[in-house]
Coordinates of C-alpha atoms in Angstrom, one line a residue:
M1 CA 0.0 0.0 0.0
P2 CA 2.8 2.5 0.7
H3 CA 3.9 2.2 -3.0
L4 CA 0.5 3.2 -4.4
P5 CA 1.0 7.0 -4.2
S6 CA 4.3 6.7 -6.0
H7 CA 2.7 4.5 -8.7
K8 CA -0.2 7.0 -9.1
K9 CA 2.3 9.8 -9.4
R10 CA 4.2 8.0 -12.1
I11 CA 1.0 7.4 -14.1
T12 CA 0.1 11.0 -13.7
T13 CA 3.5 12.1 -14.9
I14 CA 3.4 9.8 -17.9
G15 CA -0.1 11.1 -18.8
V16 CA 1.0 14.7 -18.6
G17 CA 4.0 13.9 -20.7
L18 CA 1.9 12.2 -23.4
L19 CA -0.5 15.2 -23.4
I20 CA 2.4 17.6 -23.9
V21 CA 3.9 15.5 -26.7
L22 CA 0.4 15.3 -28.3
A23 CA -0.1 19.0 -28.0
L24 CA 3.3 19.8 -29.5
G25 CA 2.7 17.3 -32.3
T26 CA -0.7 18.9 -33.0
A27 CA 0.9 22.4 -33.0
V28 CA 3.6 21.4 -35.4
W29 CA 1.1 19.7 -37.7
L30 CA -1.1 22.9 -37.6
L31 CA 1.9 25.1 -38.4
L32 CA 3.0 22.9 -41.3
W33 CA -0.6 22.7 -42.6
C34 CA -1.0 26.5 -42.4
K35 CA 2.3 27.0 -44.1
C36 CA 1.4 24.6 -46.9
N37 CA -2.0 26.2 -47.3
R38 CA -0.5 29.7 -47.4
T39 CA 2.1 28.6 -50.0
K40 CA -0.6 27.0 -52.1
R41 CA -2.8 30.1 -51.9
V42 CA 0.1 32.3 -52.9
R43 CA 1.0 30.0 -55.8
Q44 CA -2.7 29.9 -56.8
K45 CA -2.9 33.7 -56.6
E46 CA 0.2 34.1 -58.8
L47 CA -1.3 31.8 -61.4
E48 CA -4.7 33.6 -61.2
L49 CA -2.8 36.9 -61.8
L50 CA -1.1 35.3 -64.8
G51 CA -4.3 34.0 -66.1
G52 CA -6.4 37.2 -65.8
M53 CA -9.9 36.8 -67.1
G54 CA -9.0 33.9 -69.5
P55 CA -8.0 30.4 -68.4
R56 CA -8.9 29.3 -64.8
G57 CA -7.6 27.0 -62.1
F58 CA -9.0 23.5 -61.7
D59 CA -8.9 21.2 -58.7
L60 CA -7.2 17.8 -59.3
H61 CA -10.4 15.9 -58.5
E62 CA -12.1 17.8 -61.4
L63 CA -9.5 16.7 -63.9
A64 CA -9.4 13.2 -62.5
A65 CA -13.2 13.0 -63.0
A66 CA -12.8 14.4 -66.5
T67 CA -10.3 11.6 -67.4
S68 CA -11.9 8.7 -65.5
N69 CA -9.0 9.0 -63.0
F70 CA -6.4 9.4 -65.8
A71 CA -7.3 6.0 -67.2
D72 CA -5.0 4.4 -69.8
E73 CA -7.7 4.3 -72.4
N74 CA -7.8 8.2 -72.3
K75 CA -4.1 8.6 -72.7
L76 CA -3.3 10.4 -76.0
G77 CA 0.4 10.3 -75.8
R78 CA 3.6 10.5 -73.6
G79 CA 6.8 12.5 -73.9
G80 CA 9.7 13.7 -71.7
F81 CA 7.3 16.1 -69.9
G82 CA 4.8 13.4 -68.8
S83 CA 1.5 12.3 -70.4
V84 CA -1.4 13.8 -72.2
Y85 CA -5.0 12.6 -71.5
K86 CA -8.3 13.2 -73.2
G87 CA -10.9 14.5 -70.9
Y88 CA -14.5 15.9 -70.8
L89 CA -15.4 18.9 -68.5
K90 CA -19.1 18.6 -67.8
D91 CA -19.5 22.1 -66.4
L92 CA -18.1 23.6 -69.6
D93 CA -19.4 20.9 -71.9
L94 CA -16.0 20.8 -73.4
D95 CA -13.6 18.1 -74.6
V96 CA -10.0 18.9 -73.5
A97 CA -6.5 17.6 -73.6
I98 CA -4.9 17.5 -70.2
K99 CA -1.1 17.7 -70.1
V100 CA 0.5 16.4 -66.9
L101 CA 3.8 18.3 -66.6
S102 CA 5.3 16.8 -63.5
E103 CA 4.8 14.2 -60.9
K104 CA 6.4 14.3 -57.4
Q105 CA 9.9 15.7 -57.7
S106 CA 13.0 14.0 -56.1
S107 CA 14.2 17.2 -54.5
E108 CA 12.9 20.6 -53.4
E109 CA 15.1 22.3 -56.0
Q110 CA 13.7 20.2 -58.8
S111 CA 10.2 20.9 -57.6
E112 CA 10.8 24.6 -57.7
Q113 CA 12.3 24.2 -61.1
G114 CA 9.2 22.4 -62.4
L115 CA 6.9 25.0 -60.9
R116 CA 8.9 27.8 -62.5
E117 CA 8.6 26.3 -65.9
F118 CA 5.0 25.5 -65.3
K119 CA 4.3 29.2 -64.4
A120 CA 6.4 30.2 -67.5
E121 CA 4.1 28.3 -69.8
V122 CA 1.0 29.6 -68.1
K123 CA 2.3 33.1 -68.4
V124 CA 3.0 32.8 -72.1
M125 CA -0.2 30.9 -73.0
T126 CA -2.6 33.2 -71.0
Q127 CA -1.5 36.1 -73.2
L128 CA -2.4 34.4 -76.5
R129 CA -5.6 34.9 -78.3
H130 CA -5.4 33.7 -81.9
R131 CA -7.2 31.2 -84.1
S132 CA -3.8 29.6 -85.0
I133 CA -2.7 29.1 -81.4
V134 CA -4.0 26.1 -79.3
K135 CA -6.2 27.6 -76.6
L136 CA -5.3 27.1 -72.9
V137 CA -8.4 26.4 -70.9
G138 CA -6.8 26.3 -67.5
W139 CA -4.3 24.7 -65.1
C140 CA -4.0 22.7 -61.9
D141 CA -1.4 22.9 -59.2
S142 CA -2.2 20.3 -56.6
N143 CA -0.2 17.8 -54.5
K144 CA 2.9 18.6 -56.6
R145 CA 1.1 17.5 -59.7
L146 CA 1.2 20.3 -62.3
L147 CA -1.2 20.1 -65.2
L148 CA -2.3 22.2 -68.1
V149 CA -5.7 22.0 -69.8
Y150 CA -5.9 22.7 -73.5
E151 CA -8.7 22.6 -76.0
L152 CA -8.8 19.2 -77.6
M153 CA -7.5 19.1 -81.2
A154 CA -9.6 16.3 -82.8
Q155 CA -7.2 15.5 -85.7
G156 CA -4.0 15.3 -83.6
S157 CA -0.6 16.5 -84.7
L158 CA 0.5 17.3 -88.2
D159 CA 3.3 14.7 -88.3
K160 CA 0.8 11.8 -88.0
H161 CA -1.0 13.1 -91.2
L162 CA 2.1 13.8 -93.2
Y163 CA 3.3 10.3 -92.8
N164 CA 0.1 8.4 -92.9
Q165 CA 0.6 5.5 -95.2
E166 CA -3.0 5.0 -96.0
R167 CA -4.2 8.5 -96.6
T168 CA -2.1 11.6 -97.3
L169 CA -3.1 15.3 -97.0
T170 CA -4.2 17.0 -100.3
W171 CA -2.2 20.0 -101.5
Q172 CA -5.2 22.3 -100.7
Q173 CA -5.0 21.1 -97.1
R174 CA -1.3 21.4 -96.9
F175 CA -1.2 24.9 -98.3
R176 CA -3.9 26.1 -95.9
I177 CA -1.8 24.5 -93.0
V178 CA 1.2 26.5 -94.3
L179 CA -0.7 29.7 -94.1
D180 CA -2.2 28.8 -90.7
I181 CA 1.2 28.1 -89.2
G182 CA 2.7 31.3 -90.7
S183 CA -0.3 33.3 -89.4
G184 CA 0.3 32.0 -85.8
L185 CA 4.0 32.7 -86.0
L186 CA 3.3 36.2 -87.3
Y187 CA 1.1 36.8 -84.3
L188 CA 3.8 35.6 -81.8
H189 CA 6.6 37.6 -83.3
R190 CA 4.8 40.9 -84.2
D191 CA 1.4 41.3 -82.6
C192 CA 1.8 40.2 -79.0
E193 CA 2.7 42.7 -76.3
K194 CA 6.1 41.0 -75.9
C195 CA 7.7 39.1 -78.8
I196 CA 7.3 35.4 -78.2
V197 CA 10.0 33.0 -79.6
H198 CA 8.3 29.6 -79.7
G199 CA 11.6 27.6 -79.7
D200 CA 10.3 24.2 -81.0
I201 CA 8.4 24.5 -84.2
K202 CA 7.9 21.1 -85.8
P203 CA 5.0 19.0 -87.1
A204 CA 4.6 17.2 -83.8
N205 CA 3.8 20.6 -82.2
I206 CA 1.4 21.7 -84.9
M207 CA -2.1 20.5 -84.1
L208 CA -5.1 20.1 -86.4
D209 CA -8.7 20.6 -85.4
V210 CA -11.7 18.8 -86.9
S211 CA -11.6 21.1 -90.0
H212 CA -7.8 20.6 -90.4
I213 CA -7.1 24.1 -89.3
A214 CA -3.6 24.1 -88.0
K215 CA -2.6 25.6 -84.6
L216 CA 0.7 26.0 -82.9
G217 CA 1.0 24.2 -79.5
D218 CA 3.5 23.2 -76.8
F219 CA 5.0 26.4 -75.5
G220 CA 7.3 24.7 -73.0
L221 CA 10.4 26.2 -74.7
A222 CA 8.9 29.6 -75.4
R223 CA 10.8 32.8 -74.5
L224 CA 9.4 36.3 -74.0
V225 CA 11.5 39.1 -75.5
D226 CA 10.9 42.8 -75.6
H227 CA 10.3 44.0 -79.1
G228 CA 13.5 45.5 -80.6
E229 CA 15.6 44.2 -77.7
E230 CA 18.4 41.6 -78.1
P231 CA 17.6 38.4 -76.1
K232 CA 19.9 37.2 -73.4
T233 CA 22.1 34.3 -74.2
T234 CA 21.3 31.0 -72.5
Q235 CA 23.5 28.1 -71.4
V236 CA 20.8 25.7 -72.6
V237 CA 20.5 24.4 -76.2
A238 CA 16.9 23.2 -76.5
G239 CA 15.1 22.0 -79.5
T240 CA 14.7 19.1 -81.9
L241 CA 17.3 17.7 -84.3
G242 CA 16.5 18.6 -87.9
Y243 CA 14.5 21.7 -86.9
I244 CA 16.9 23.6 -84.5
D245 CA 18.7 26.5 -86.0
P246 CA 22.5 25.8 -86.2
E247 CA 23.2 29.4 -85.3
F248 CA 21.3 29.0 -82.1
I249 CA 23.6 26.1 -81.3
N250 CA 26.5 28.4 -81.9
N251 CA 25.5 31.6 -80.1
R252 CA 22.6 30.4 -77.9
W253 CA 20.5 33.5 -78.6
P254 CA 16.8 32.6 -78.7
R255 CA 15.8 35.0 -81.5
T256 CA 12.9 35.1 -84.0
Q257 CA 15.3 34.1 -86.8
S258 CA 15.6 30.7 -85.2
D259 CA 11.8 30.3 -85.3
V260 CA 11.9 31.3 -89.0
Y261 CA 14.6 28.7 -89.7
S262 CA 12.4 26.0 -88.1
F263 CA 9.4 27.3 -90.0
G264 CA 11.4 27.0 -93.3
I265 CA 12.2 23.3 -92.5
V266 CA 8.6 22.6 -91.8
L267 CA 7.6 24.2 -95.1
L268 CA 10.0 21.9 -97.0
E269 CA 8.6 18.9 -95.0
I270 CA 5.0 19.7 -95.9
A271 CA 5.8 20.3 -99.6
C272 CA 8.1 17.3 -100.0
G273 CA 6.6 14.8 -97.6
K274 CA 10.1 13.8 -96.3
R275 CA 11.6 14.1 -92.8
P276 CA 14.3 16.7 -92.5
A277 CA 17.1 14.5 -91.2
S278 CA 16.5 11.4 -93.4
R279 CA 18.8 10.4 -96.2
Q280 CA 17.4 11.6 -99.6
P281 CA 17.2 9.9 -103.0
N282 CA 20.4 11.5 -104.4
G283 CA 22.4 10.5 -101.2
A284 CA 22.1 13.9 -99.6
S285 CA 22.1 13.6 -95.8
S286 CA 19.3 16.1 -95.2
L287 CA 16.1 17.4 -96.8
L288 CA 17.5 20.9 -96.9
A289 CA 20.6 19.9 -98.9
W290 CA 18.5 17.8 -101.3
V291 CA 15.9 20.5 -102.0
H292 CA 18.6 23.2 -102.5
N293 CA 20.4 20.9 -104.9
L294 CA 17.3 20.6 -107.0
Y295 CA 16.6 24.3 -106.8
S296 CA 20.1 25.2 -108.0
Q297 CA 19.5 23.0 -111.1
G298 CA 16.2 24.7 -111.9
M299 CA 14.3 21.6 -110.9
T300 CA 12.5 22.9 -107.8
L301 CA 9.1 21.2 -108.5
D302 CA 10.9 17.8 -108.6
A303 CA 11.0 18.0 -104.8
A304 CA 7.2 17.9 -104.5
D305 CA 5.8 15.0 -102.6
Q306 CA 5.3 12.2 -105.2
R307 CA 2.3 10.9 -103.3
L308 CA 0.4 14.0 -104.6
N309 CA 0.7 12.5 -108.1
G310 CA 1.2 16.0 -109.6
E311 CA -2.1 17.2 -108.2
F312 CA -1.0 20.6 -106.8
D313 CA -0.9 24.2 -107.8
R314 CA 2.6 24.6 -109.4
Q315 CA 2.9 28.3 -108.4
Q316 CA 1.9 27.6 -104.8
M317 CA 4.3 24.7 -104.6
E318 CA 7.2 26.7 -105.9
R319 CA 6.4 29.5 -103.4
V320 CA 6.3 27.2 -100.5
I321 CA 9.6 25.4 -101.4
V322 CA 11.5 28.6 -102.2
T323 CA 10.2 30.3 -99.1
G324 CA 11.3 27.3 -97.1
L325 CA 14.8 27.5 -98.5
W326 CA 14.9 31.3 -97.9
C327 CA 13.8 30.9 -94.2
A328 CA 16.5 28.2 -93.7
H329 CA 19.3 30.4 -95.2
Q330 CA 22.7 29.8 -93.7
D331 CA 23.0 33.4 -92.7
P332 CA 20.3 34.6 -90.2
I333 CA 20.6 38.1 -91.6
Q334 CA 19.6 36.9 -95.0
R335 CA 16.5 35.1 -93.7
P336 CA 13.2 36.9 -94.1
S337 CA 11.2 38.0 -91.1
I338 CA 7.9 36.1 -90.8
V339 CA 6.2 39.2 -92.2
E340 CA 8.3 39.0 -95.4
A341 CA 7.9 35.2 -95.7
M342 CA 4.1 35.5 -95.4
D343 CA 4.0 38.3 -98.0
V344 CA 5.5 35.9 -100.5
L345 CA 3.3 32.9 -99.5
R346 CA 0.1 34.9 -99.6
S347 CA 0.5 37.0 -102.7
V348 CA 0.7 35.6 -106.3
N349 CA 2.3 38.9 -107.3
A350 CA 5.1 38.9 -104.8
E351 CA 8.6 38.4 -106.3
L352 CA 10.3 35.2 -105.3
P353 CA 13.8 35.7 -103.8
V354 CA 16.9 34.5 -105.7
L355 CA 18.8 32.4 -103.2
G356 CA 22.5 31.8 -102.9
A357 CA 24.1 29.1 -100.7
V358 CA 22.5 27.5 -97.7
H359 CA 24.1 25.6 -94.9
D360 CA 26.1 22.6 -96.0
S361 CA 24.3 19.6 -94.6
R362 CA 27.5 18.1 -93.2
H363 CA 28.2 21.3 -91.4
I364 CA 24.7 21.3 -89.9
R365 CA 25.0 17.7 -88.7
A366 CA 28.4 18.3 -87.2
M367 CA 27.1 21.2 -85.2
E368 CA 24.0 19.4 -84.0
E369 CA 26.0 16.3 -83.1
Q370 CA 28.5 18.4 -81.1
A371 CA 25.7 20.2 -79.3
F372 CA 23.6 17.2 -78.5
A373 CA 26.3 14.6 -77.8
D374 CA 26.8 13.1 -74.3
L375 CA 23.7 14.7 -72.7
T376 CA 24.2 12.7 -69.5
A377 CA 27.6 14.2 -68.6
E378 CA 27.3 15.9 -65.3
D379 CA 29.9 18.6 -66.1
R380 CA 28.6 19.4 -69.5
P381 CA 28.0 23.2 -69.9
V382 CA 25.3 22.7 -72.5
R383 CA 22.2 20.6 -72.1
A384 CA 19.7 19.8 -74.8
V385 CA 16.5 18.0 -75.6
T386 CA 16.1 16.1 -78.9
Q387 CA 12.8 14.3 -78.6
S388 CA 10.9 15.7 -75.6
R389 CA 7.9 18.0 -76.1
Y390 CA 8.4 19.5 -72.7
F391 CA 11.8 20.8 -71.6
T392 CA 13.3 20.7 -68.2
S393 CA 16.8 21.9 -67.3
N394 CA 18.8 23.5 -64.5
D395 CA 18.6 26.8 -66.2
S396 CA 15.1 28.2 -66.7
S397 CA 15.9 31.9 -66.3
Y398 CA 15.3 32.5 -70.0
L399 CA 11.7 31.3 -69.7
L400 CA 10.3 34.3 -67.9
A401 CA 10.8 37.9 -69.0
E402 CA 12.1 40.2 -66.3
E403 CA 9.5 42.3 -64.6

């Protein structure tokens, strides 16, 4: 019996200790919860300010419901950025494409990097209002999952149609696509408040709606540049082999001339129905070298896609091919602006340029291979992407214009 008070005291002490630990744990949890909530509200507010009155924020559960919880049967594709899913938003009665930009990151630094690039793309896309630009419907920033919601382009990407073995695009469809792409690029370079350099123009990033109207999409590599100002150099070489401007590999200036170069390569690809980096019938190592060789011999129309069986407007075909060569000129100073290129494409009365030399294909390949080789080397000063449709690197300072 004399030990009972001591035992009771011990139980009381333990009970008090447990209550203190529980209280401290609850306080820490509440502090962390408040901090996370505050951070989330700040990030959401930043995105809302970027979005203005256009695209809006979505909750993750809304997008999960729209895609049947991101079911495999709704997956439209996958790239280095993540996956794209088809979805249906009931409240908007709208079919959409939902692009998952990042899952949980392995470090806080990578997470902040992903968020920065996510905000950069939102900032670019919310400024754009043009029939030839894929429309951003909204975004989601939840549980470290970053998603962008776009209008669904029913016909998919241009590359799937250019190389469809069963059914090819008619020349009328191709020429309209050329004008659509050029119109979108003209809007980005000239008509936006800040000049926007797309940075990755290629058929895989050109989407077609149900009427085969072409729209530029995927602005993960886009740069904002003040009109008339020289862009800052970047330590990052980003783009896709065959379309990337060799001069950008050299000087790392994200300029409109680089978009014009890529546009020129796409024009040749649309007209000729051949991939830019594939070996050509005469042994040329690139589409650009093959077409320029035919042009220099006065045989420009021989480059036309044989699958068209000669069913094309000869004047339009010549204008597209020559403009493509002009845009891909070896000297960026000799390239047209997108305004000049569109003047030639749109007008039957515009005088075609007389072209000199273009980049030697072996020189182009050597530069590309040098820039894109050994991408996994940790001490490599230049990092590049060759296949991904969404770019991630340690240097994203070029993505957002300075305030």
